[in-house]
CSV table of C-alpha atoms in Angstrom, one decimal:
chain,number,residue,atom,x,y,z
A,245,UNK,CA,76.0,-12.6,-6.7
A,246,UNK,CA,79.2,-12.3,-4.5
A,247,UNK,CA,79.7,-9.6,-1.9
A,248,UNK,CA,83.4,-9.9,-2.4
A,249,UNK,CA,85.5,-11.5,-5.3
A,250,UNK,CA,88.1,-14.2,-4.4
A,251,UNK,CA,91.4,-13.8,-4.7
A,252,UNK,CA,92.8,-15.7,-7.9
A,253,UNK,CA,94.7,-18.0,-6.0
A,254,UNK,CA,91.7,-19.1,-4.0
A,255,UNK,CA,89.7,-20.3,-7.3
A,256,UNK,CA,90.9,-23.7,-8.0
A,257,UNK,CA,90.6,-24.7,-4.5
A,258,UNK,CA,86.8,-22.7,-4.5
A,259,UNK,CA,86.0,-24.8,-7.8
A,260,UNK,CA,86.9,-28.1,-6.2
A,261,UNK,CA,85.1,-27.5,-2.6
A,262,UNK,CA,82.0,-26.3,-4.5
A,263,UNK,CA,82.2,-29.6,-6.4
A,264,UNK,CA,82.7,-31.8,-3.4
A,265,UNK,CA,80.6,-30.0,-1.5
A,266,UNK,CA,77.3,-30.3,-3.7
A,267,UNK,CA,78.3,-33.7,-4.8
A,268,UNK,CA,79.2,-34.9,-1.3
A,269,UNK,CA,75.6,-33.3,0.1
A,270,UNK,CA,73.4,-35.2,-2.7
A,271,UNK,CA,75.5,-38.5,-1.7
A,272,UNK,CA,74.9,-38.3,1.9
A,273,UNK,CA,71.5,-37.9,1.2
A,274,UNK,CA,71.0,-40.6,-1.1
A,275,UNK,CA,72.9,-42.7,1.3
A,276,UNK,CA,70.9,-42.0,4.4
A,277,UNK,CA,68.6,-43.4,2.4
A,278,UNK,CA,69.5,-46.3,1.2
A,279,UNK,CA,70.5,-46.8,4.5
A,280,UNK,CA,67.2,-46.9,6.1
A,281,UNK,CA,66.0,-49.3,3.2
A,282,UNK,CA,68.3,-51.9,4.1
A,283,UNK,CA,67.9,-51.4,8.0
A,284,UNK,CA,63.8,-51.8,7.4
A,285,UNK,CA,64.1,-54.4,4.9
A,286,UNK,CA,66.6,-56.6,7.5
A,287,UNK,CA,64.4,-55.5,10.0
A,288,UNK,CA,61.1,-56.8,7.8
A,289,UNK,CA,62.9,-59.8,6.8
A,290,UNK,CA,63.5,-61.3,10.4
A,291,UNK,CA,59.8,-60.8,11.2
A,292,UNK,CA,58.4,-62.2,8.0
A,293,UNK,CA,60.5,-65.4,7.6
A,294,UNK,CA,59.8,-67.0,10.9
A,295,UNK,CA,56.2,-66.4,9.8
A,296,UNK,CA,56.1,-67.7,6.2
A,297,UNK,CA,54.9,-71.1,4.9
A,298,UNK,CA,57.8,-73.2,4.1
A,299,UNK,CA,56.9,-72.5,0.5
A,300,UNK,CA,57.0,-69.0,1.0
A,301,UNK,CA,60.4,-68.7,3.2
A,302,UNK,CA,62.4,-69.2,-0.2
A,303,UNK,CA,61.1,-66.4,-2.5
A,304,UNK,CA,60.7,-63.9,0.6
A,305,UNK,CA,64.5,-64.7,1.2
A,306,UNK,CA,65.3,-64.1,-2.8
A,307,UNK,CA,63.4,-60.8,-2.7
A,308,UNK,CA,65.2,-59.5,0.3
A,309,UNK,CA,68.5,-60.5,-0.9
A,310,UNK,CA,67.7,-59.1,-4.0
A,311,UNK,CA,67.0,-55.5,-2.0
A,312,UNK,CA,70.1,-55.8,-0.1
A,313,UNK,CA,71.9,-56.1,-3.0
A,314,UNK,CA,70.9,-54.0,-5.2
A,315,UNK,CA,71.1,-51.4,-1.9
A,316,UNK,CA,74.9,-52.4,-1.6
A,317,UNK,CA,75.3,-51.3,-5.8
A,318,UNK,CA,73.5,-48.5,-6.1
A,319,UNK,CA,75.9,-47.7,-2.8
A,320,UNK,CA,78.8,-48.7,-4.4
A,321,UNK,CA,77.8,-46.1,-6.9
A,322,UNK,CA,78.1,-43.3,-5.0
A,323,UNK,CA,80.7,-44.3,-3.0
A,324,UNK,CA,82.6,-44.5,-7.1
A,325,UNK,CA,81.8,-40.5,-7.2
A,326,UNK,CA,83.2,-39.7,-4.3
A,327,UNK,CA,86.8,-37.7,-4.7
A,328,UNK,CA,90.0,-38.8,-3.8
A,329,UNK,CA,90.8,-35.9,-1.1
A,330,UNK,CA,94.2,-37.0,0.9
A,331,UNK,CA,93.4,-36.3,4.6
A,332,UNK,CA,94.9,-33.1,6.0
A,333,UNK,CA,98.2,-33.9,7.6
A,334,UNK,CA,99.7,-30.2,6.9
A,335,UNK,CA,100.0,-27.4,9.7
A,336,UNK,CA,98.9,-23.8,9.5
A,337,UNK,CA,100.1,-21.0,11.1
A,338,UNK,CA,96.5,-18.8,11.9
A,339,UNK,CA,98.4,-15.3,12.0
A,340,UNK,CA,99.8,-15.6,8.9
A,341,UNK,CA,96.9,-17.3,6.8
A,342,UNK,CA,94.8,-14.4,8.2
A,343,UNK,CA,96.7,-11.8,7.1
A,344,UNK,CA,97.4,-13.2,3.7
A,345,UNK,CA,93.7,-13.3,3.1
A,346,UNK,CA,93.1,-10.1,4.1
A,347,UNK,CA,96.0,-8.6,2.3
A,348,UNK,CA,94.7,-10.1,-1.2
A,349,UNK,CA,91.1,-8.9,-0.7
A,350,UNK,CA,89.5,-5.8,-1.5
A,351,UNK,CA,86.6,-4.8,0.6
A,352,UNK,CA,84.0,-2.6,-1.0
A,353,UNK,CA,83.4,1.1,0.2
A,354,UNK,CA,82.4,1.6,3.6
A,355,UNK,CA,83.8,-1.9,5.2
A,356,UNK,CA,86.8,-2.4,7.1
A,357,UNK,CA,88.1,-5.6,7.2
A,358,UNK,CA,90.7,-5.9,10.6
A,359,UNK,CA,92.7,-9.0,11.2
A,360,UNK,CA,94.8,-10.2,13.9
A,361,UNK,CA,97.3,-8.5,15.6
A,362,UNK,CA,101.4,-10.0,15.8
A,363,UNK,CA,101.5,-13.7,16.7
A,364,UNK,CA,101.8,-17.4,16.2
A,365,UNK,CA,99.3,-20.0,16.3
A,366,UNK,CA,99.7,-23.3,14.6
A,367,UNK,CA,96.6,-26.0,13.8
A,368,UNK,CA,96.4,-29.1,12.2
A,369,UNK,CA,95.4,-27.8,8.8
A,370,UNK,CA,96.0,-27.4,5.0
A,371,UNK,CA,97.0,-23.6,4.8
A,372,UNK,CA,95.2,-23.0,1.2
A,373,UNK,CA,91.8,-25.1,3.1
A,374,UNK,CA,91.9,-22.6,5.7
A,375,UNK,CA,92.2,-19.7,4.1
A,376,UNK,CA,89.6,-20.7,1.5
A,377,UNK,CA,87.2,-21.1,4.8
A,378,UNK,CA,88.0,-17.9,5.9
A,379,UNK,CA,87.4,-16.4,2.4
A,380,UNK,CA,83.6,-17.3,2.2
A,381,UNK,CA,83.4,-16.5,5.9
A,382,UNK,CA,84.4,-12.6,5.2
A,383,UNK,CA,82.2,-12.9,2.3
A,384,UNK,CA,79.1,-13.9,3.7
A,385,UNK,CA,79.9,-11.2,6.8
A,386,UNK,CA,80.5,-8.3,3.9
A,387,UNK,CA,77.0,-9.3,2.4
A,388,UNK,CA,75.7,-9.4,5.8
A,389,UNK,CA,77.3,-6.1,6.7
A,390,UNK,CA,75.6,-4.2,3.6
A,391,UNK,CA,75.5,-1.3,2.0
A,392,UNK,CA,75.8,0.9,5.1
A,393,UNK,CA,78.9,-1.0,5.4
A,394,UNK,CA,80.9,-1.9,9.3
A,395,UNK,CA,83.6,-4.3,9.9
A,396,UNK,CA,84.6,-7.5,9.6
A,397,UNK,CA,87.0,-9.1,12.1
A,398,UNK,CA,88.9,-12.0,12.5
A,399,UNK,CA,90.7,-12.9,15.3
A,400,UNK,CA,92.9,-16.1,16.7
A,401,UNK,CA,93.2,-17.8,20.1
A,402,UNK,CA,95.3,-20.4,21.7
A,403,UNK,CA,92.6,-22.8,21.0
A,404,UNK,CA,93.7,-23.0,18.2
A,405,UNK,CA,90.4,-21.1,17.0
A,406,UNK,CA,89.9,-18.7,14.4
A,407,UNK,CA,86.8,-16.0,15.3
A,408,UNK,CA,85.0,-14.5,12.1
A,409,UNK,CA,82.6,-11.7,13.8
A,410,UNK,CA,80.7,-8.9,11.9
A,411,UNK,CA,78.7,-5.8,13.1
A,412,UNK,CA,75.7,-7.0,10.4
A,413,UNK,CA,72.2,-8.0,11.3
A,414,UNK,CA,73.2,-11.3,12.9
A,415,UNK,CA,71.7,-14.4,11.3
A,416,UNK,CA,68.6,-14.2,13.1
A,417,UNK,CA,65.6,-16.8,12.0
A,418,UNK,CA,68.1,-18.2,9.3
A,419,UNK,CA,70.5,-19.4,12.5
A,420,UNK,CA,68.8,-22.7,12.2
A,421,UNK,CA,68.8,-23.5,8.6
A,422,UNK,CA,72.6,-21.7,8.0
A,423,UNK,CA,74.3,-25.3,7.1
A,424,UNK,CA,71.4,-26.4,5.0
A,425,UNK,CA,73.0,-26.9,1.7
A,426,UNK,CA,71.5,-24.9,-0.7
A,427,UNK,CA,69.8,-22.7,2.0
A,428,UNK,CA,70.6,-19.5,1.2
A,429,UNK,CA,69.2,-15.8,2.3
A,430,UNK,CA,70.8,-13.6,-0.1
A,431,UNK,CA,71.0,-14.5,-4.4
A,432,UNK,CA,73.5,-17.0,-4.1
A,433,UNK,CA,73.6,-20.6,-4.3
A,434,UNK,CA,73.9,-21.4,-0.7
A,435,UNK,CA,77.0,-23.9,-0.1
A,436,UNK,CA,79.3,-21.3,1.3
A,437,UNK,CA,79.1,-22.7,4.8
A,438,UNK,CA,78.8,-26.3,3.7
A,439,UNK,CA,82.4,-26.0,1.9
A,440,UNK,CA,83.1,-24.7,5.3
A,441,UNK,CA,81.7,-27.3,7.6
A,442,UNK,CA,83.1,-30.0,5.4
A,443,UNK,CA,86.5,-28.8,5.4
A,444,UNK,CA,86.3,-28.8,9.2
A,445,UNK,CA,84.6,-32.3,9.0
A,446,UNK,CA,87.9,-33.2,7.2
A,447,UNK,CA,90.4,-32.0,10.1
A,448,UNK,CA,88.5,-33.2,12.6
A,449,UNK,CA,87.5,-29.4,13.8
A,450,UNK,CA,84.0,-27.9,14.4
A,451,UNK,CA,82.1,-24.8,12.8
A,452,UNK,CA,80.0,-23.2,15.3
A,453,UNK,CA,77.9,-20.3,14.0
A,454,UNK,CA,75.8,-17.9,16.5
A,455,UNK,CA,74.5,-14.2,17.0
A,456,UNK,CA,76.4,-11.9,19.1
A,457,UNK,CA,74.5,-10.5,22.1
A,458,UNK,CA,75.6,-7.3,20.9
A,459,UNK,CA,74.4,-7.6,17.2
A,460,UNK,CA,76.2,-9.2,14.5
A,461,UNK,CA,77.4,-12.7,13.5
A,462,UNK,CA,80.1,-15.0,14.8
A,463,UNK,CA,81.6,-17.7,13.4
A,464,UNK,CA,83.8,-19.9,15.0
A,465,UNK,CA,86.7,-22.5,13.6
A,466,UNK,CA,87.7,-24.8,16.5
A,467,UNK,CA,90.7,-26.7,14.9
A,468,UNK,CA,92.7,-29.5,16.6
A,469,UNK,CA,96.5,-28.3,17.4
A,470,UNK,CA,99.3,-29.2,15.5
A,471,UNK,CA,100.7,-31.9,17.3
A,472,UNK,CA,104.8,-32.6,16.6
A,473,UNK,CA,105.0,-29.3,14.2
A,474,UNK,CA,107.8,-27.7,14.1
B,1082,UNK,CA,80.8,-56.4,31.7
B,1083,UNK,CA,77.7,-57.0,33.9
B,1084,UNK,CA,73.7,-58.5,33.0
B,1085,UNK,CA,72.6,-55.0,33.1
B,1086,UNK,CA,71.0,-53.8,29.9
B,1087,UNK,CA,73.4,-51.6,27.9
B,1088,UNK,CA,72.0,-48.0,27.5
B,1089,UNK,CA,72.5,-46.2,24.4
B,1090,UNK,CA,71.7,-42.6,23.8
B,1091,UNK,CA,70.9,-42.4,19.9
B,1092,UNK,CA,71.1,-38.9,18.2
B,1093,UNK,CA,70.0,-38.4,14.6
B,1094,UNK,CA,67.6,-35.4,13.0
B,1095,UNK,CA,66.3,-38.0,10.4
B,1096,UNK,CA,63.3,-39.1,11.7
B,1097,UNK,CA,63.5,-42.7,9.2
B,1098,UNK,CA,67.1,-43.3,10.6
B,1099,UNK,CA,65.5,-42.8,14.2
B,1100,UNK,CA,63.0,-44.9,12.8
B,1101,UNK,CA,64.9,-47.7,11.8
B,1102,UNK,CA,68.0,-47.8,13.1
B,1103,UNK,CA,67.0,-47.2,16.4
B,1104,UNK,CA,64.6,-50.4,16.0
B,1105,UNK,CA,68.1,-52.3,15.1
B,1106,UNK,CA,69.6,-51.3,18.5
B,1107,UNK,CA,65.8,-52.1,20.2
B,1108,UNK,CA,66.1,-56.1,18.8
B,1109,UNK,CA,69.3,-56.4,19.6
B,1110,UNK,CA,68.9,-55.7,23.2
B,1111,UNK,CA,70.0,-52.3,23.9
B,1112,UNK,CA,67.6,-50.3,25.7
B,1113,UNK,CA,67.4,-46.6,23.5
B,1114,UNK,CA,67.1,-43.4,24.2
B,1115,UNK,CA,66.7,-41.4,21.6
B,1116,UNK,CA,67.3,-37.5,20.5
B,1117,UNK,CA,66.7,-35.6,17.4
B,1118,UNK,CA,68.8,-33.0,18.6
B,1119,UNK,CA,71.7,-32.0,20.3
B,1120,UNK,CA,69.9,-29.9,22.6
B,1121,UNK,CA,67.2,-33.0,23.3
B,1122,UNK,CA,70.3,-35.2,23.9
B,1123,UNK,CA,71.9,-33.1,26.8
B,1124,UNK,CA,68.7,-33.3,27.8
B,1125,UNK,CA,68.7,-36.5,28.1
B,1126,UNK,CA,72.1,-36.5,29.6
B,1127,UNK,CA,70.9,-34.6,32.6
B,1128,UNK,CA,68.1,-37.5,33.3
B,1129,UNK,CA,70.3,-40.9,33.2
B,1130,UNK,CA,73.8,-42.0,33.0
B,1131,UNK,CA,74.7,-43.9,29.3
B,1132,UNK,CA,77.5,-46.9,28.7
B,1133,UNK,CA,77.3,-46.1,24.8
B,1134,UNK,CA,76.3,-43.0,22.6
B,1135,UNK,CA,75.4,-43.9,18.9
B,1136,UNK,CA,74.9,-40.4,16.6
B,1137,UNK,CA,75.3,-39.1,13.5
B,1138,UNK,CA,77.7,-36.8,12.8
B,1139,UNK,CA,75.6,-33.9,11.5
B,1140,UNK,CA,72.7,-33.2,13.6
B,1141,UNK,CA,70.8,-30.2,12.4
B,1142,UNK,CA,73.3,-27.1,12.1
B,1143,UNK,CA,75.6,-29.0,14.3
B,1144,UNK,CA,77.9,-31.5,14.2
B,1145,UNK,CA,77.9,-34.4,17.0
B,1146,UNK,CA,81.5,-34.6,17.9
B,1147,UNK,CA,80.1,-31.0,19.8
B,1148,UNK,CA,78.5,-33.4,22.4
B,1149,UNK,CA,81.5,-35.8,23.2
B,1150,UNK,CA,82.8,-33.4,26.2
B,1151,UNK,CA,79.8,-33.3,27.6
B,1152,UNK,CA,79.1,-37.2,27.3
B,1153,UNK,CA,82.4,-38.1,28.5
B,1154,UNK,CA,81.8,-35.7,31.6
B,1155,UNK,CA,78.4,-37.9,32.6
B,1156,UNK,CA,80.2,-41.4,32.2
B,1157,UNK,CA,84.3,-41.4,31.7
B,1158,UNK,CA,83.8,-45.4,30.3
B,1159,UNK,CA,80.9,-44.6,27.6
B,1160,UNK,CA,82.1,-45.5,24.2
B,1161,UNK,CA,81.3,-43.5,21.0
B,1162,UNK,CA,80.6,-44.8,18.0
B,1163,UNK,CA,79.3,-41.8,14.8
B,1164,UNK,CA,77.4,-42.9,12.1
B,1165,UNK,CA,78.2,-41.5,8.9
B,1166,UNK,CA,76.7,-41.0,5.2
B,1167,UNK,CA,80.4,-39.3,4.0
B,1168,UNK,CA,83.1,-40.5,6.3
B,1169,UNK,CA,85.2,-43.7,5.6
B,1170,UNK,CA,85.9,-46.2,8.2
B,1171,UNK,CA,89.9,-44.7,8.3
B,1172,UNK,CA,88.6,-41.2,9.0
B,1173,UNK,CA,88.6,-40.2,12.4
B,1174,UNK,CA,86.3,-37.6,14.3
B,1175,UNK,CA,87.3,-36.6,17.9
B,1176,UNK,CA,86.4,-38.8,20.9
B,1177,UNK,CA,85.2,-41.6,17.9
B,1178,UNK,CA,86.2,-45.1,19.7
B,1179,UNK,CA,84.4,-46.0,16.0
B,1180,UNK,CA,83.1,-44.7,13.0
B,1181,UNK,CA,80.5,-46.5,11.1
B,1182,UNK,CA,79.1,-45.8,7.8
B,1183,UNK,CA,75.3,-45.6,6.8
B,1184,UNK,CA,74.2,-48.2,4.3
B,1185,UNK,CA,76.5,-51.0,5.7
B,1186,UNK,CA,75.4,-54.5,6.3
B,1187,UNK,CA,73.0,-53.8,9.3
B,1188,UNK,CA,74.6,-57.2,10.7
B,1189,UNK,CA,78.0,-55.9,10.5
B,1190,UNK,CA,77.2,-52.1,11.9
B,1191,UNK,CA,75.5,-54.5,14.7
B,1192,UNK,CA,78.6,-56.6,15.4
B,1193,UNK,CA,81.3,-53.8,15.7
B,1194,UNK,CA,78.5,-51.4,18.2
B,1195,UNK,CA,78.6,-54.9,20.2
B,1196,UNK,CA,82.1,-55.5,19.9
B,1197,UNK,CA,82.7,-51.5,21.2
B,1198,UNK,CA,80.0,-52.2,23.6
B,1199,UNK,CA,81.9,-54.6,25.5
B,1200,UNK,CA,78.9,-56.8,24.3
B,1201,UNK,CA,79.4,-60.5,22.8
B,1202,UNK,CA,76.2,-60.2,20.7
B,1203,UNK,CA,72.8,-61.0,20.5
């Protein structure tokens, strides 16, 4: 169950990150892995052969080749599911996706959603990608916020970074375990910060999540400036 | 490049890929540290001076490219190299001098981590 609903322009973009996003986290598991079969079984295969009777040396080569391999297709396999997602190239300007978030949503009684004040800061970003990002952010801070309601913020430095803070219960024990896909301490499915990690991953800028001494959550989105935009 | 052993710090929260990748780096010659945590490897940092940093890109609730400042403030020269389970070879993180993906021909991931190394193999 969602604390807030998306706004309709944010669902195809919501429908394909969720995809990627649990698609993407069981591949990168399986691939870590595979990846540790075929570093133990090279590993295996250097000590046994020197060992082996010269009988021996032959079949012990044919199984391992026959591990590698079929390590390299079930690889290939995955690697076949992934999506063809075009690396971000686009700029965003912060202020702006900000406020068109927060102009399309519609908070539920007794929250206060405030954005940035007037200004201009441009990152190396897809505008619809960061503004998705910020979506589930505010959402996750609304549920966090409650029933006895607060506010959500988000703010925007010269980094370029984008601060999503909340006056909620701050994530506490579940700090550790927030990026976990399919963690989740509230009825939903628990990829909202993975869509946003891995649309960070994609433009080379960091999610940092933290408590505020204070109380409360922060999020932070430390994107990479937009070099050469106009 | 000099006889001294090359130094890697290796950071990855799997304990297999610790496991077995860090025994790739052991045969090859590197002498490894390794970290399960960001955290363990500024840790680390504070005790020895690194030519090379090996990690994974997600570490935990963090991701590695986090720990390139503070590697790059220990040792200007030390090369970076991120191992990934999702990232292509084209796809670049910050401070990467390369990115490597998980599941490659151990002898190949060996060859480029020499070749960044300044090393001219086993």
């Amino acid at each position: 169950m969602t604390a807030l609903d998306p706004p309709p322009h944010l669902l195809p973009a919501l429908r394909l990150h969720l995809t990627e996003t649990v698609g993407g986290s069981l591949r990168h598991a399986l691939k870590n892995k595979l990846g540790a079969i075929r570093n133990a079984g090279y590993l295996l295969r250097k000590r046994l052969e020197p060992l082996a009777a010269e009988a021996d040396r032959k079949r012990i080569g044919q199984l391992f080749d026959v591990l590698a391999d079929e390590v390299v297709k079930a690889d290939g396999m995955l690697e076949a599911l992934r999506m063809a997602t075009p690396p971000a190239v686009a700029h965003a300007d912060l202020h702006a996706v900000a406020a068109a978030l927060l102009g399309a949503l519609r908070p539920p009684a007794g929250v206060t959603l405030r954005g940035p004040g007037p200004g201009s800061v441009l990152a190396r970003v897809e505008a619809h990608d960061l503004e998705l990002a910020l979506f589930l952010l505010v959402e996750n801070a609304v549920a966090a916020v409650g029933a006895r309601g607060g506010q959500v913020t988000i703010d925007v430095e010269a980094g370029p970074t984008v601060l999503v803070r909340d006056d909620g219960p701050g994530f506490g024990e579940a700090l550790g375990r927030a990026l976990e896909p399919f963690y989740s301490g509230r009825k939903t499915c628990g990829v909202g910060l993975k869509v946003v990690q891995r649309i960070m991953t994609r433009v080379g800028g960091e999610l940092r999540i933290t408590d505020r001494a204070g109380g409360g959550a922060q999020v932070t989105l430390a994107l990479r400036p937009a070099e050469g935009a106009p | 490049m000099t006889d001294r052993p090359c130094q890697v710090l290796f950071v990855d929260d799997d304990e297999v890929n610790i496991l077995t990748f860090g025994m790739l780096l052991d045969e090859r010659g590197y002498v490894v540290t390794r970290a399960s945590s960001l955290a363990e490897a500024r840790a680390r940092l504070a005790e020895r001076t690194f030519d090379l940093a090996v990690l994974d890109v997600h570490v935990g609730h963090e991701t590695s490219p986090q720990l390139v400042p503070d590697l790059r403030r220990t040792n200007p020269d030390l090369r970076v190299v991120f191992l990934s389970g999702s990232l292509r070879h084209e796809e670049q993180l910050p401070g990467a001098d390369l990115v490597l993906g998980k599941g490659e021909d151990p002898e190949r991931l060996l060859a480029e981590i020499d070749r960044v190394s300044g090393r001219t193999g086993p």
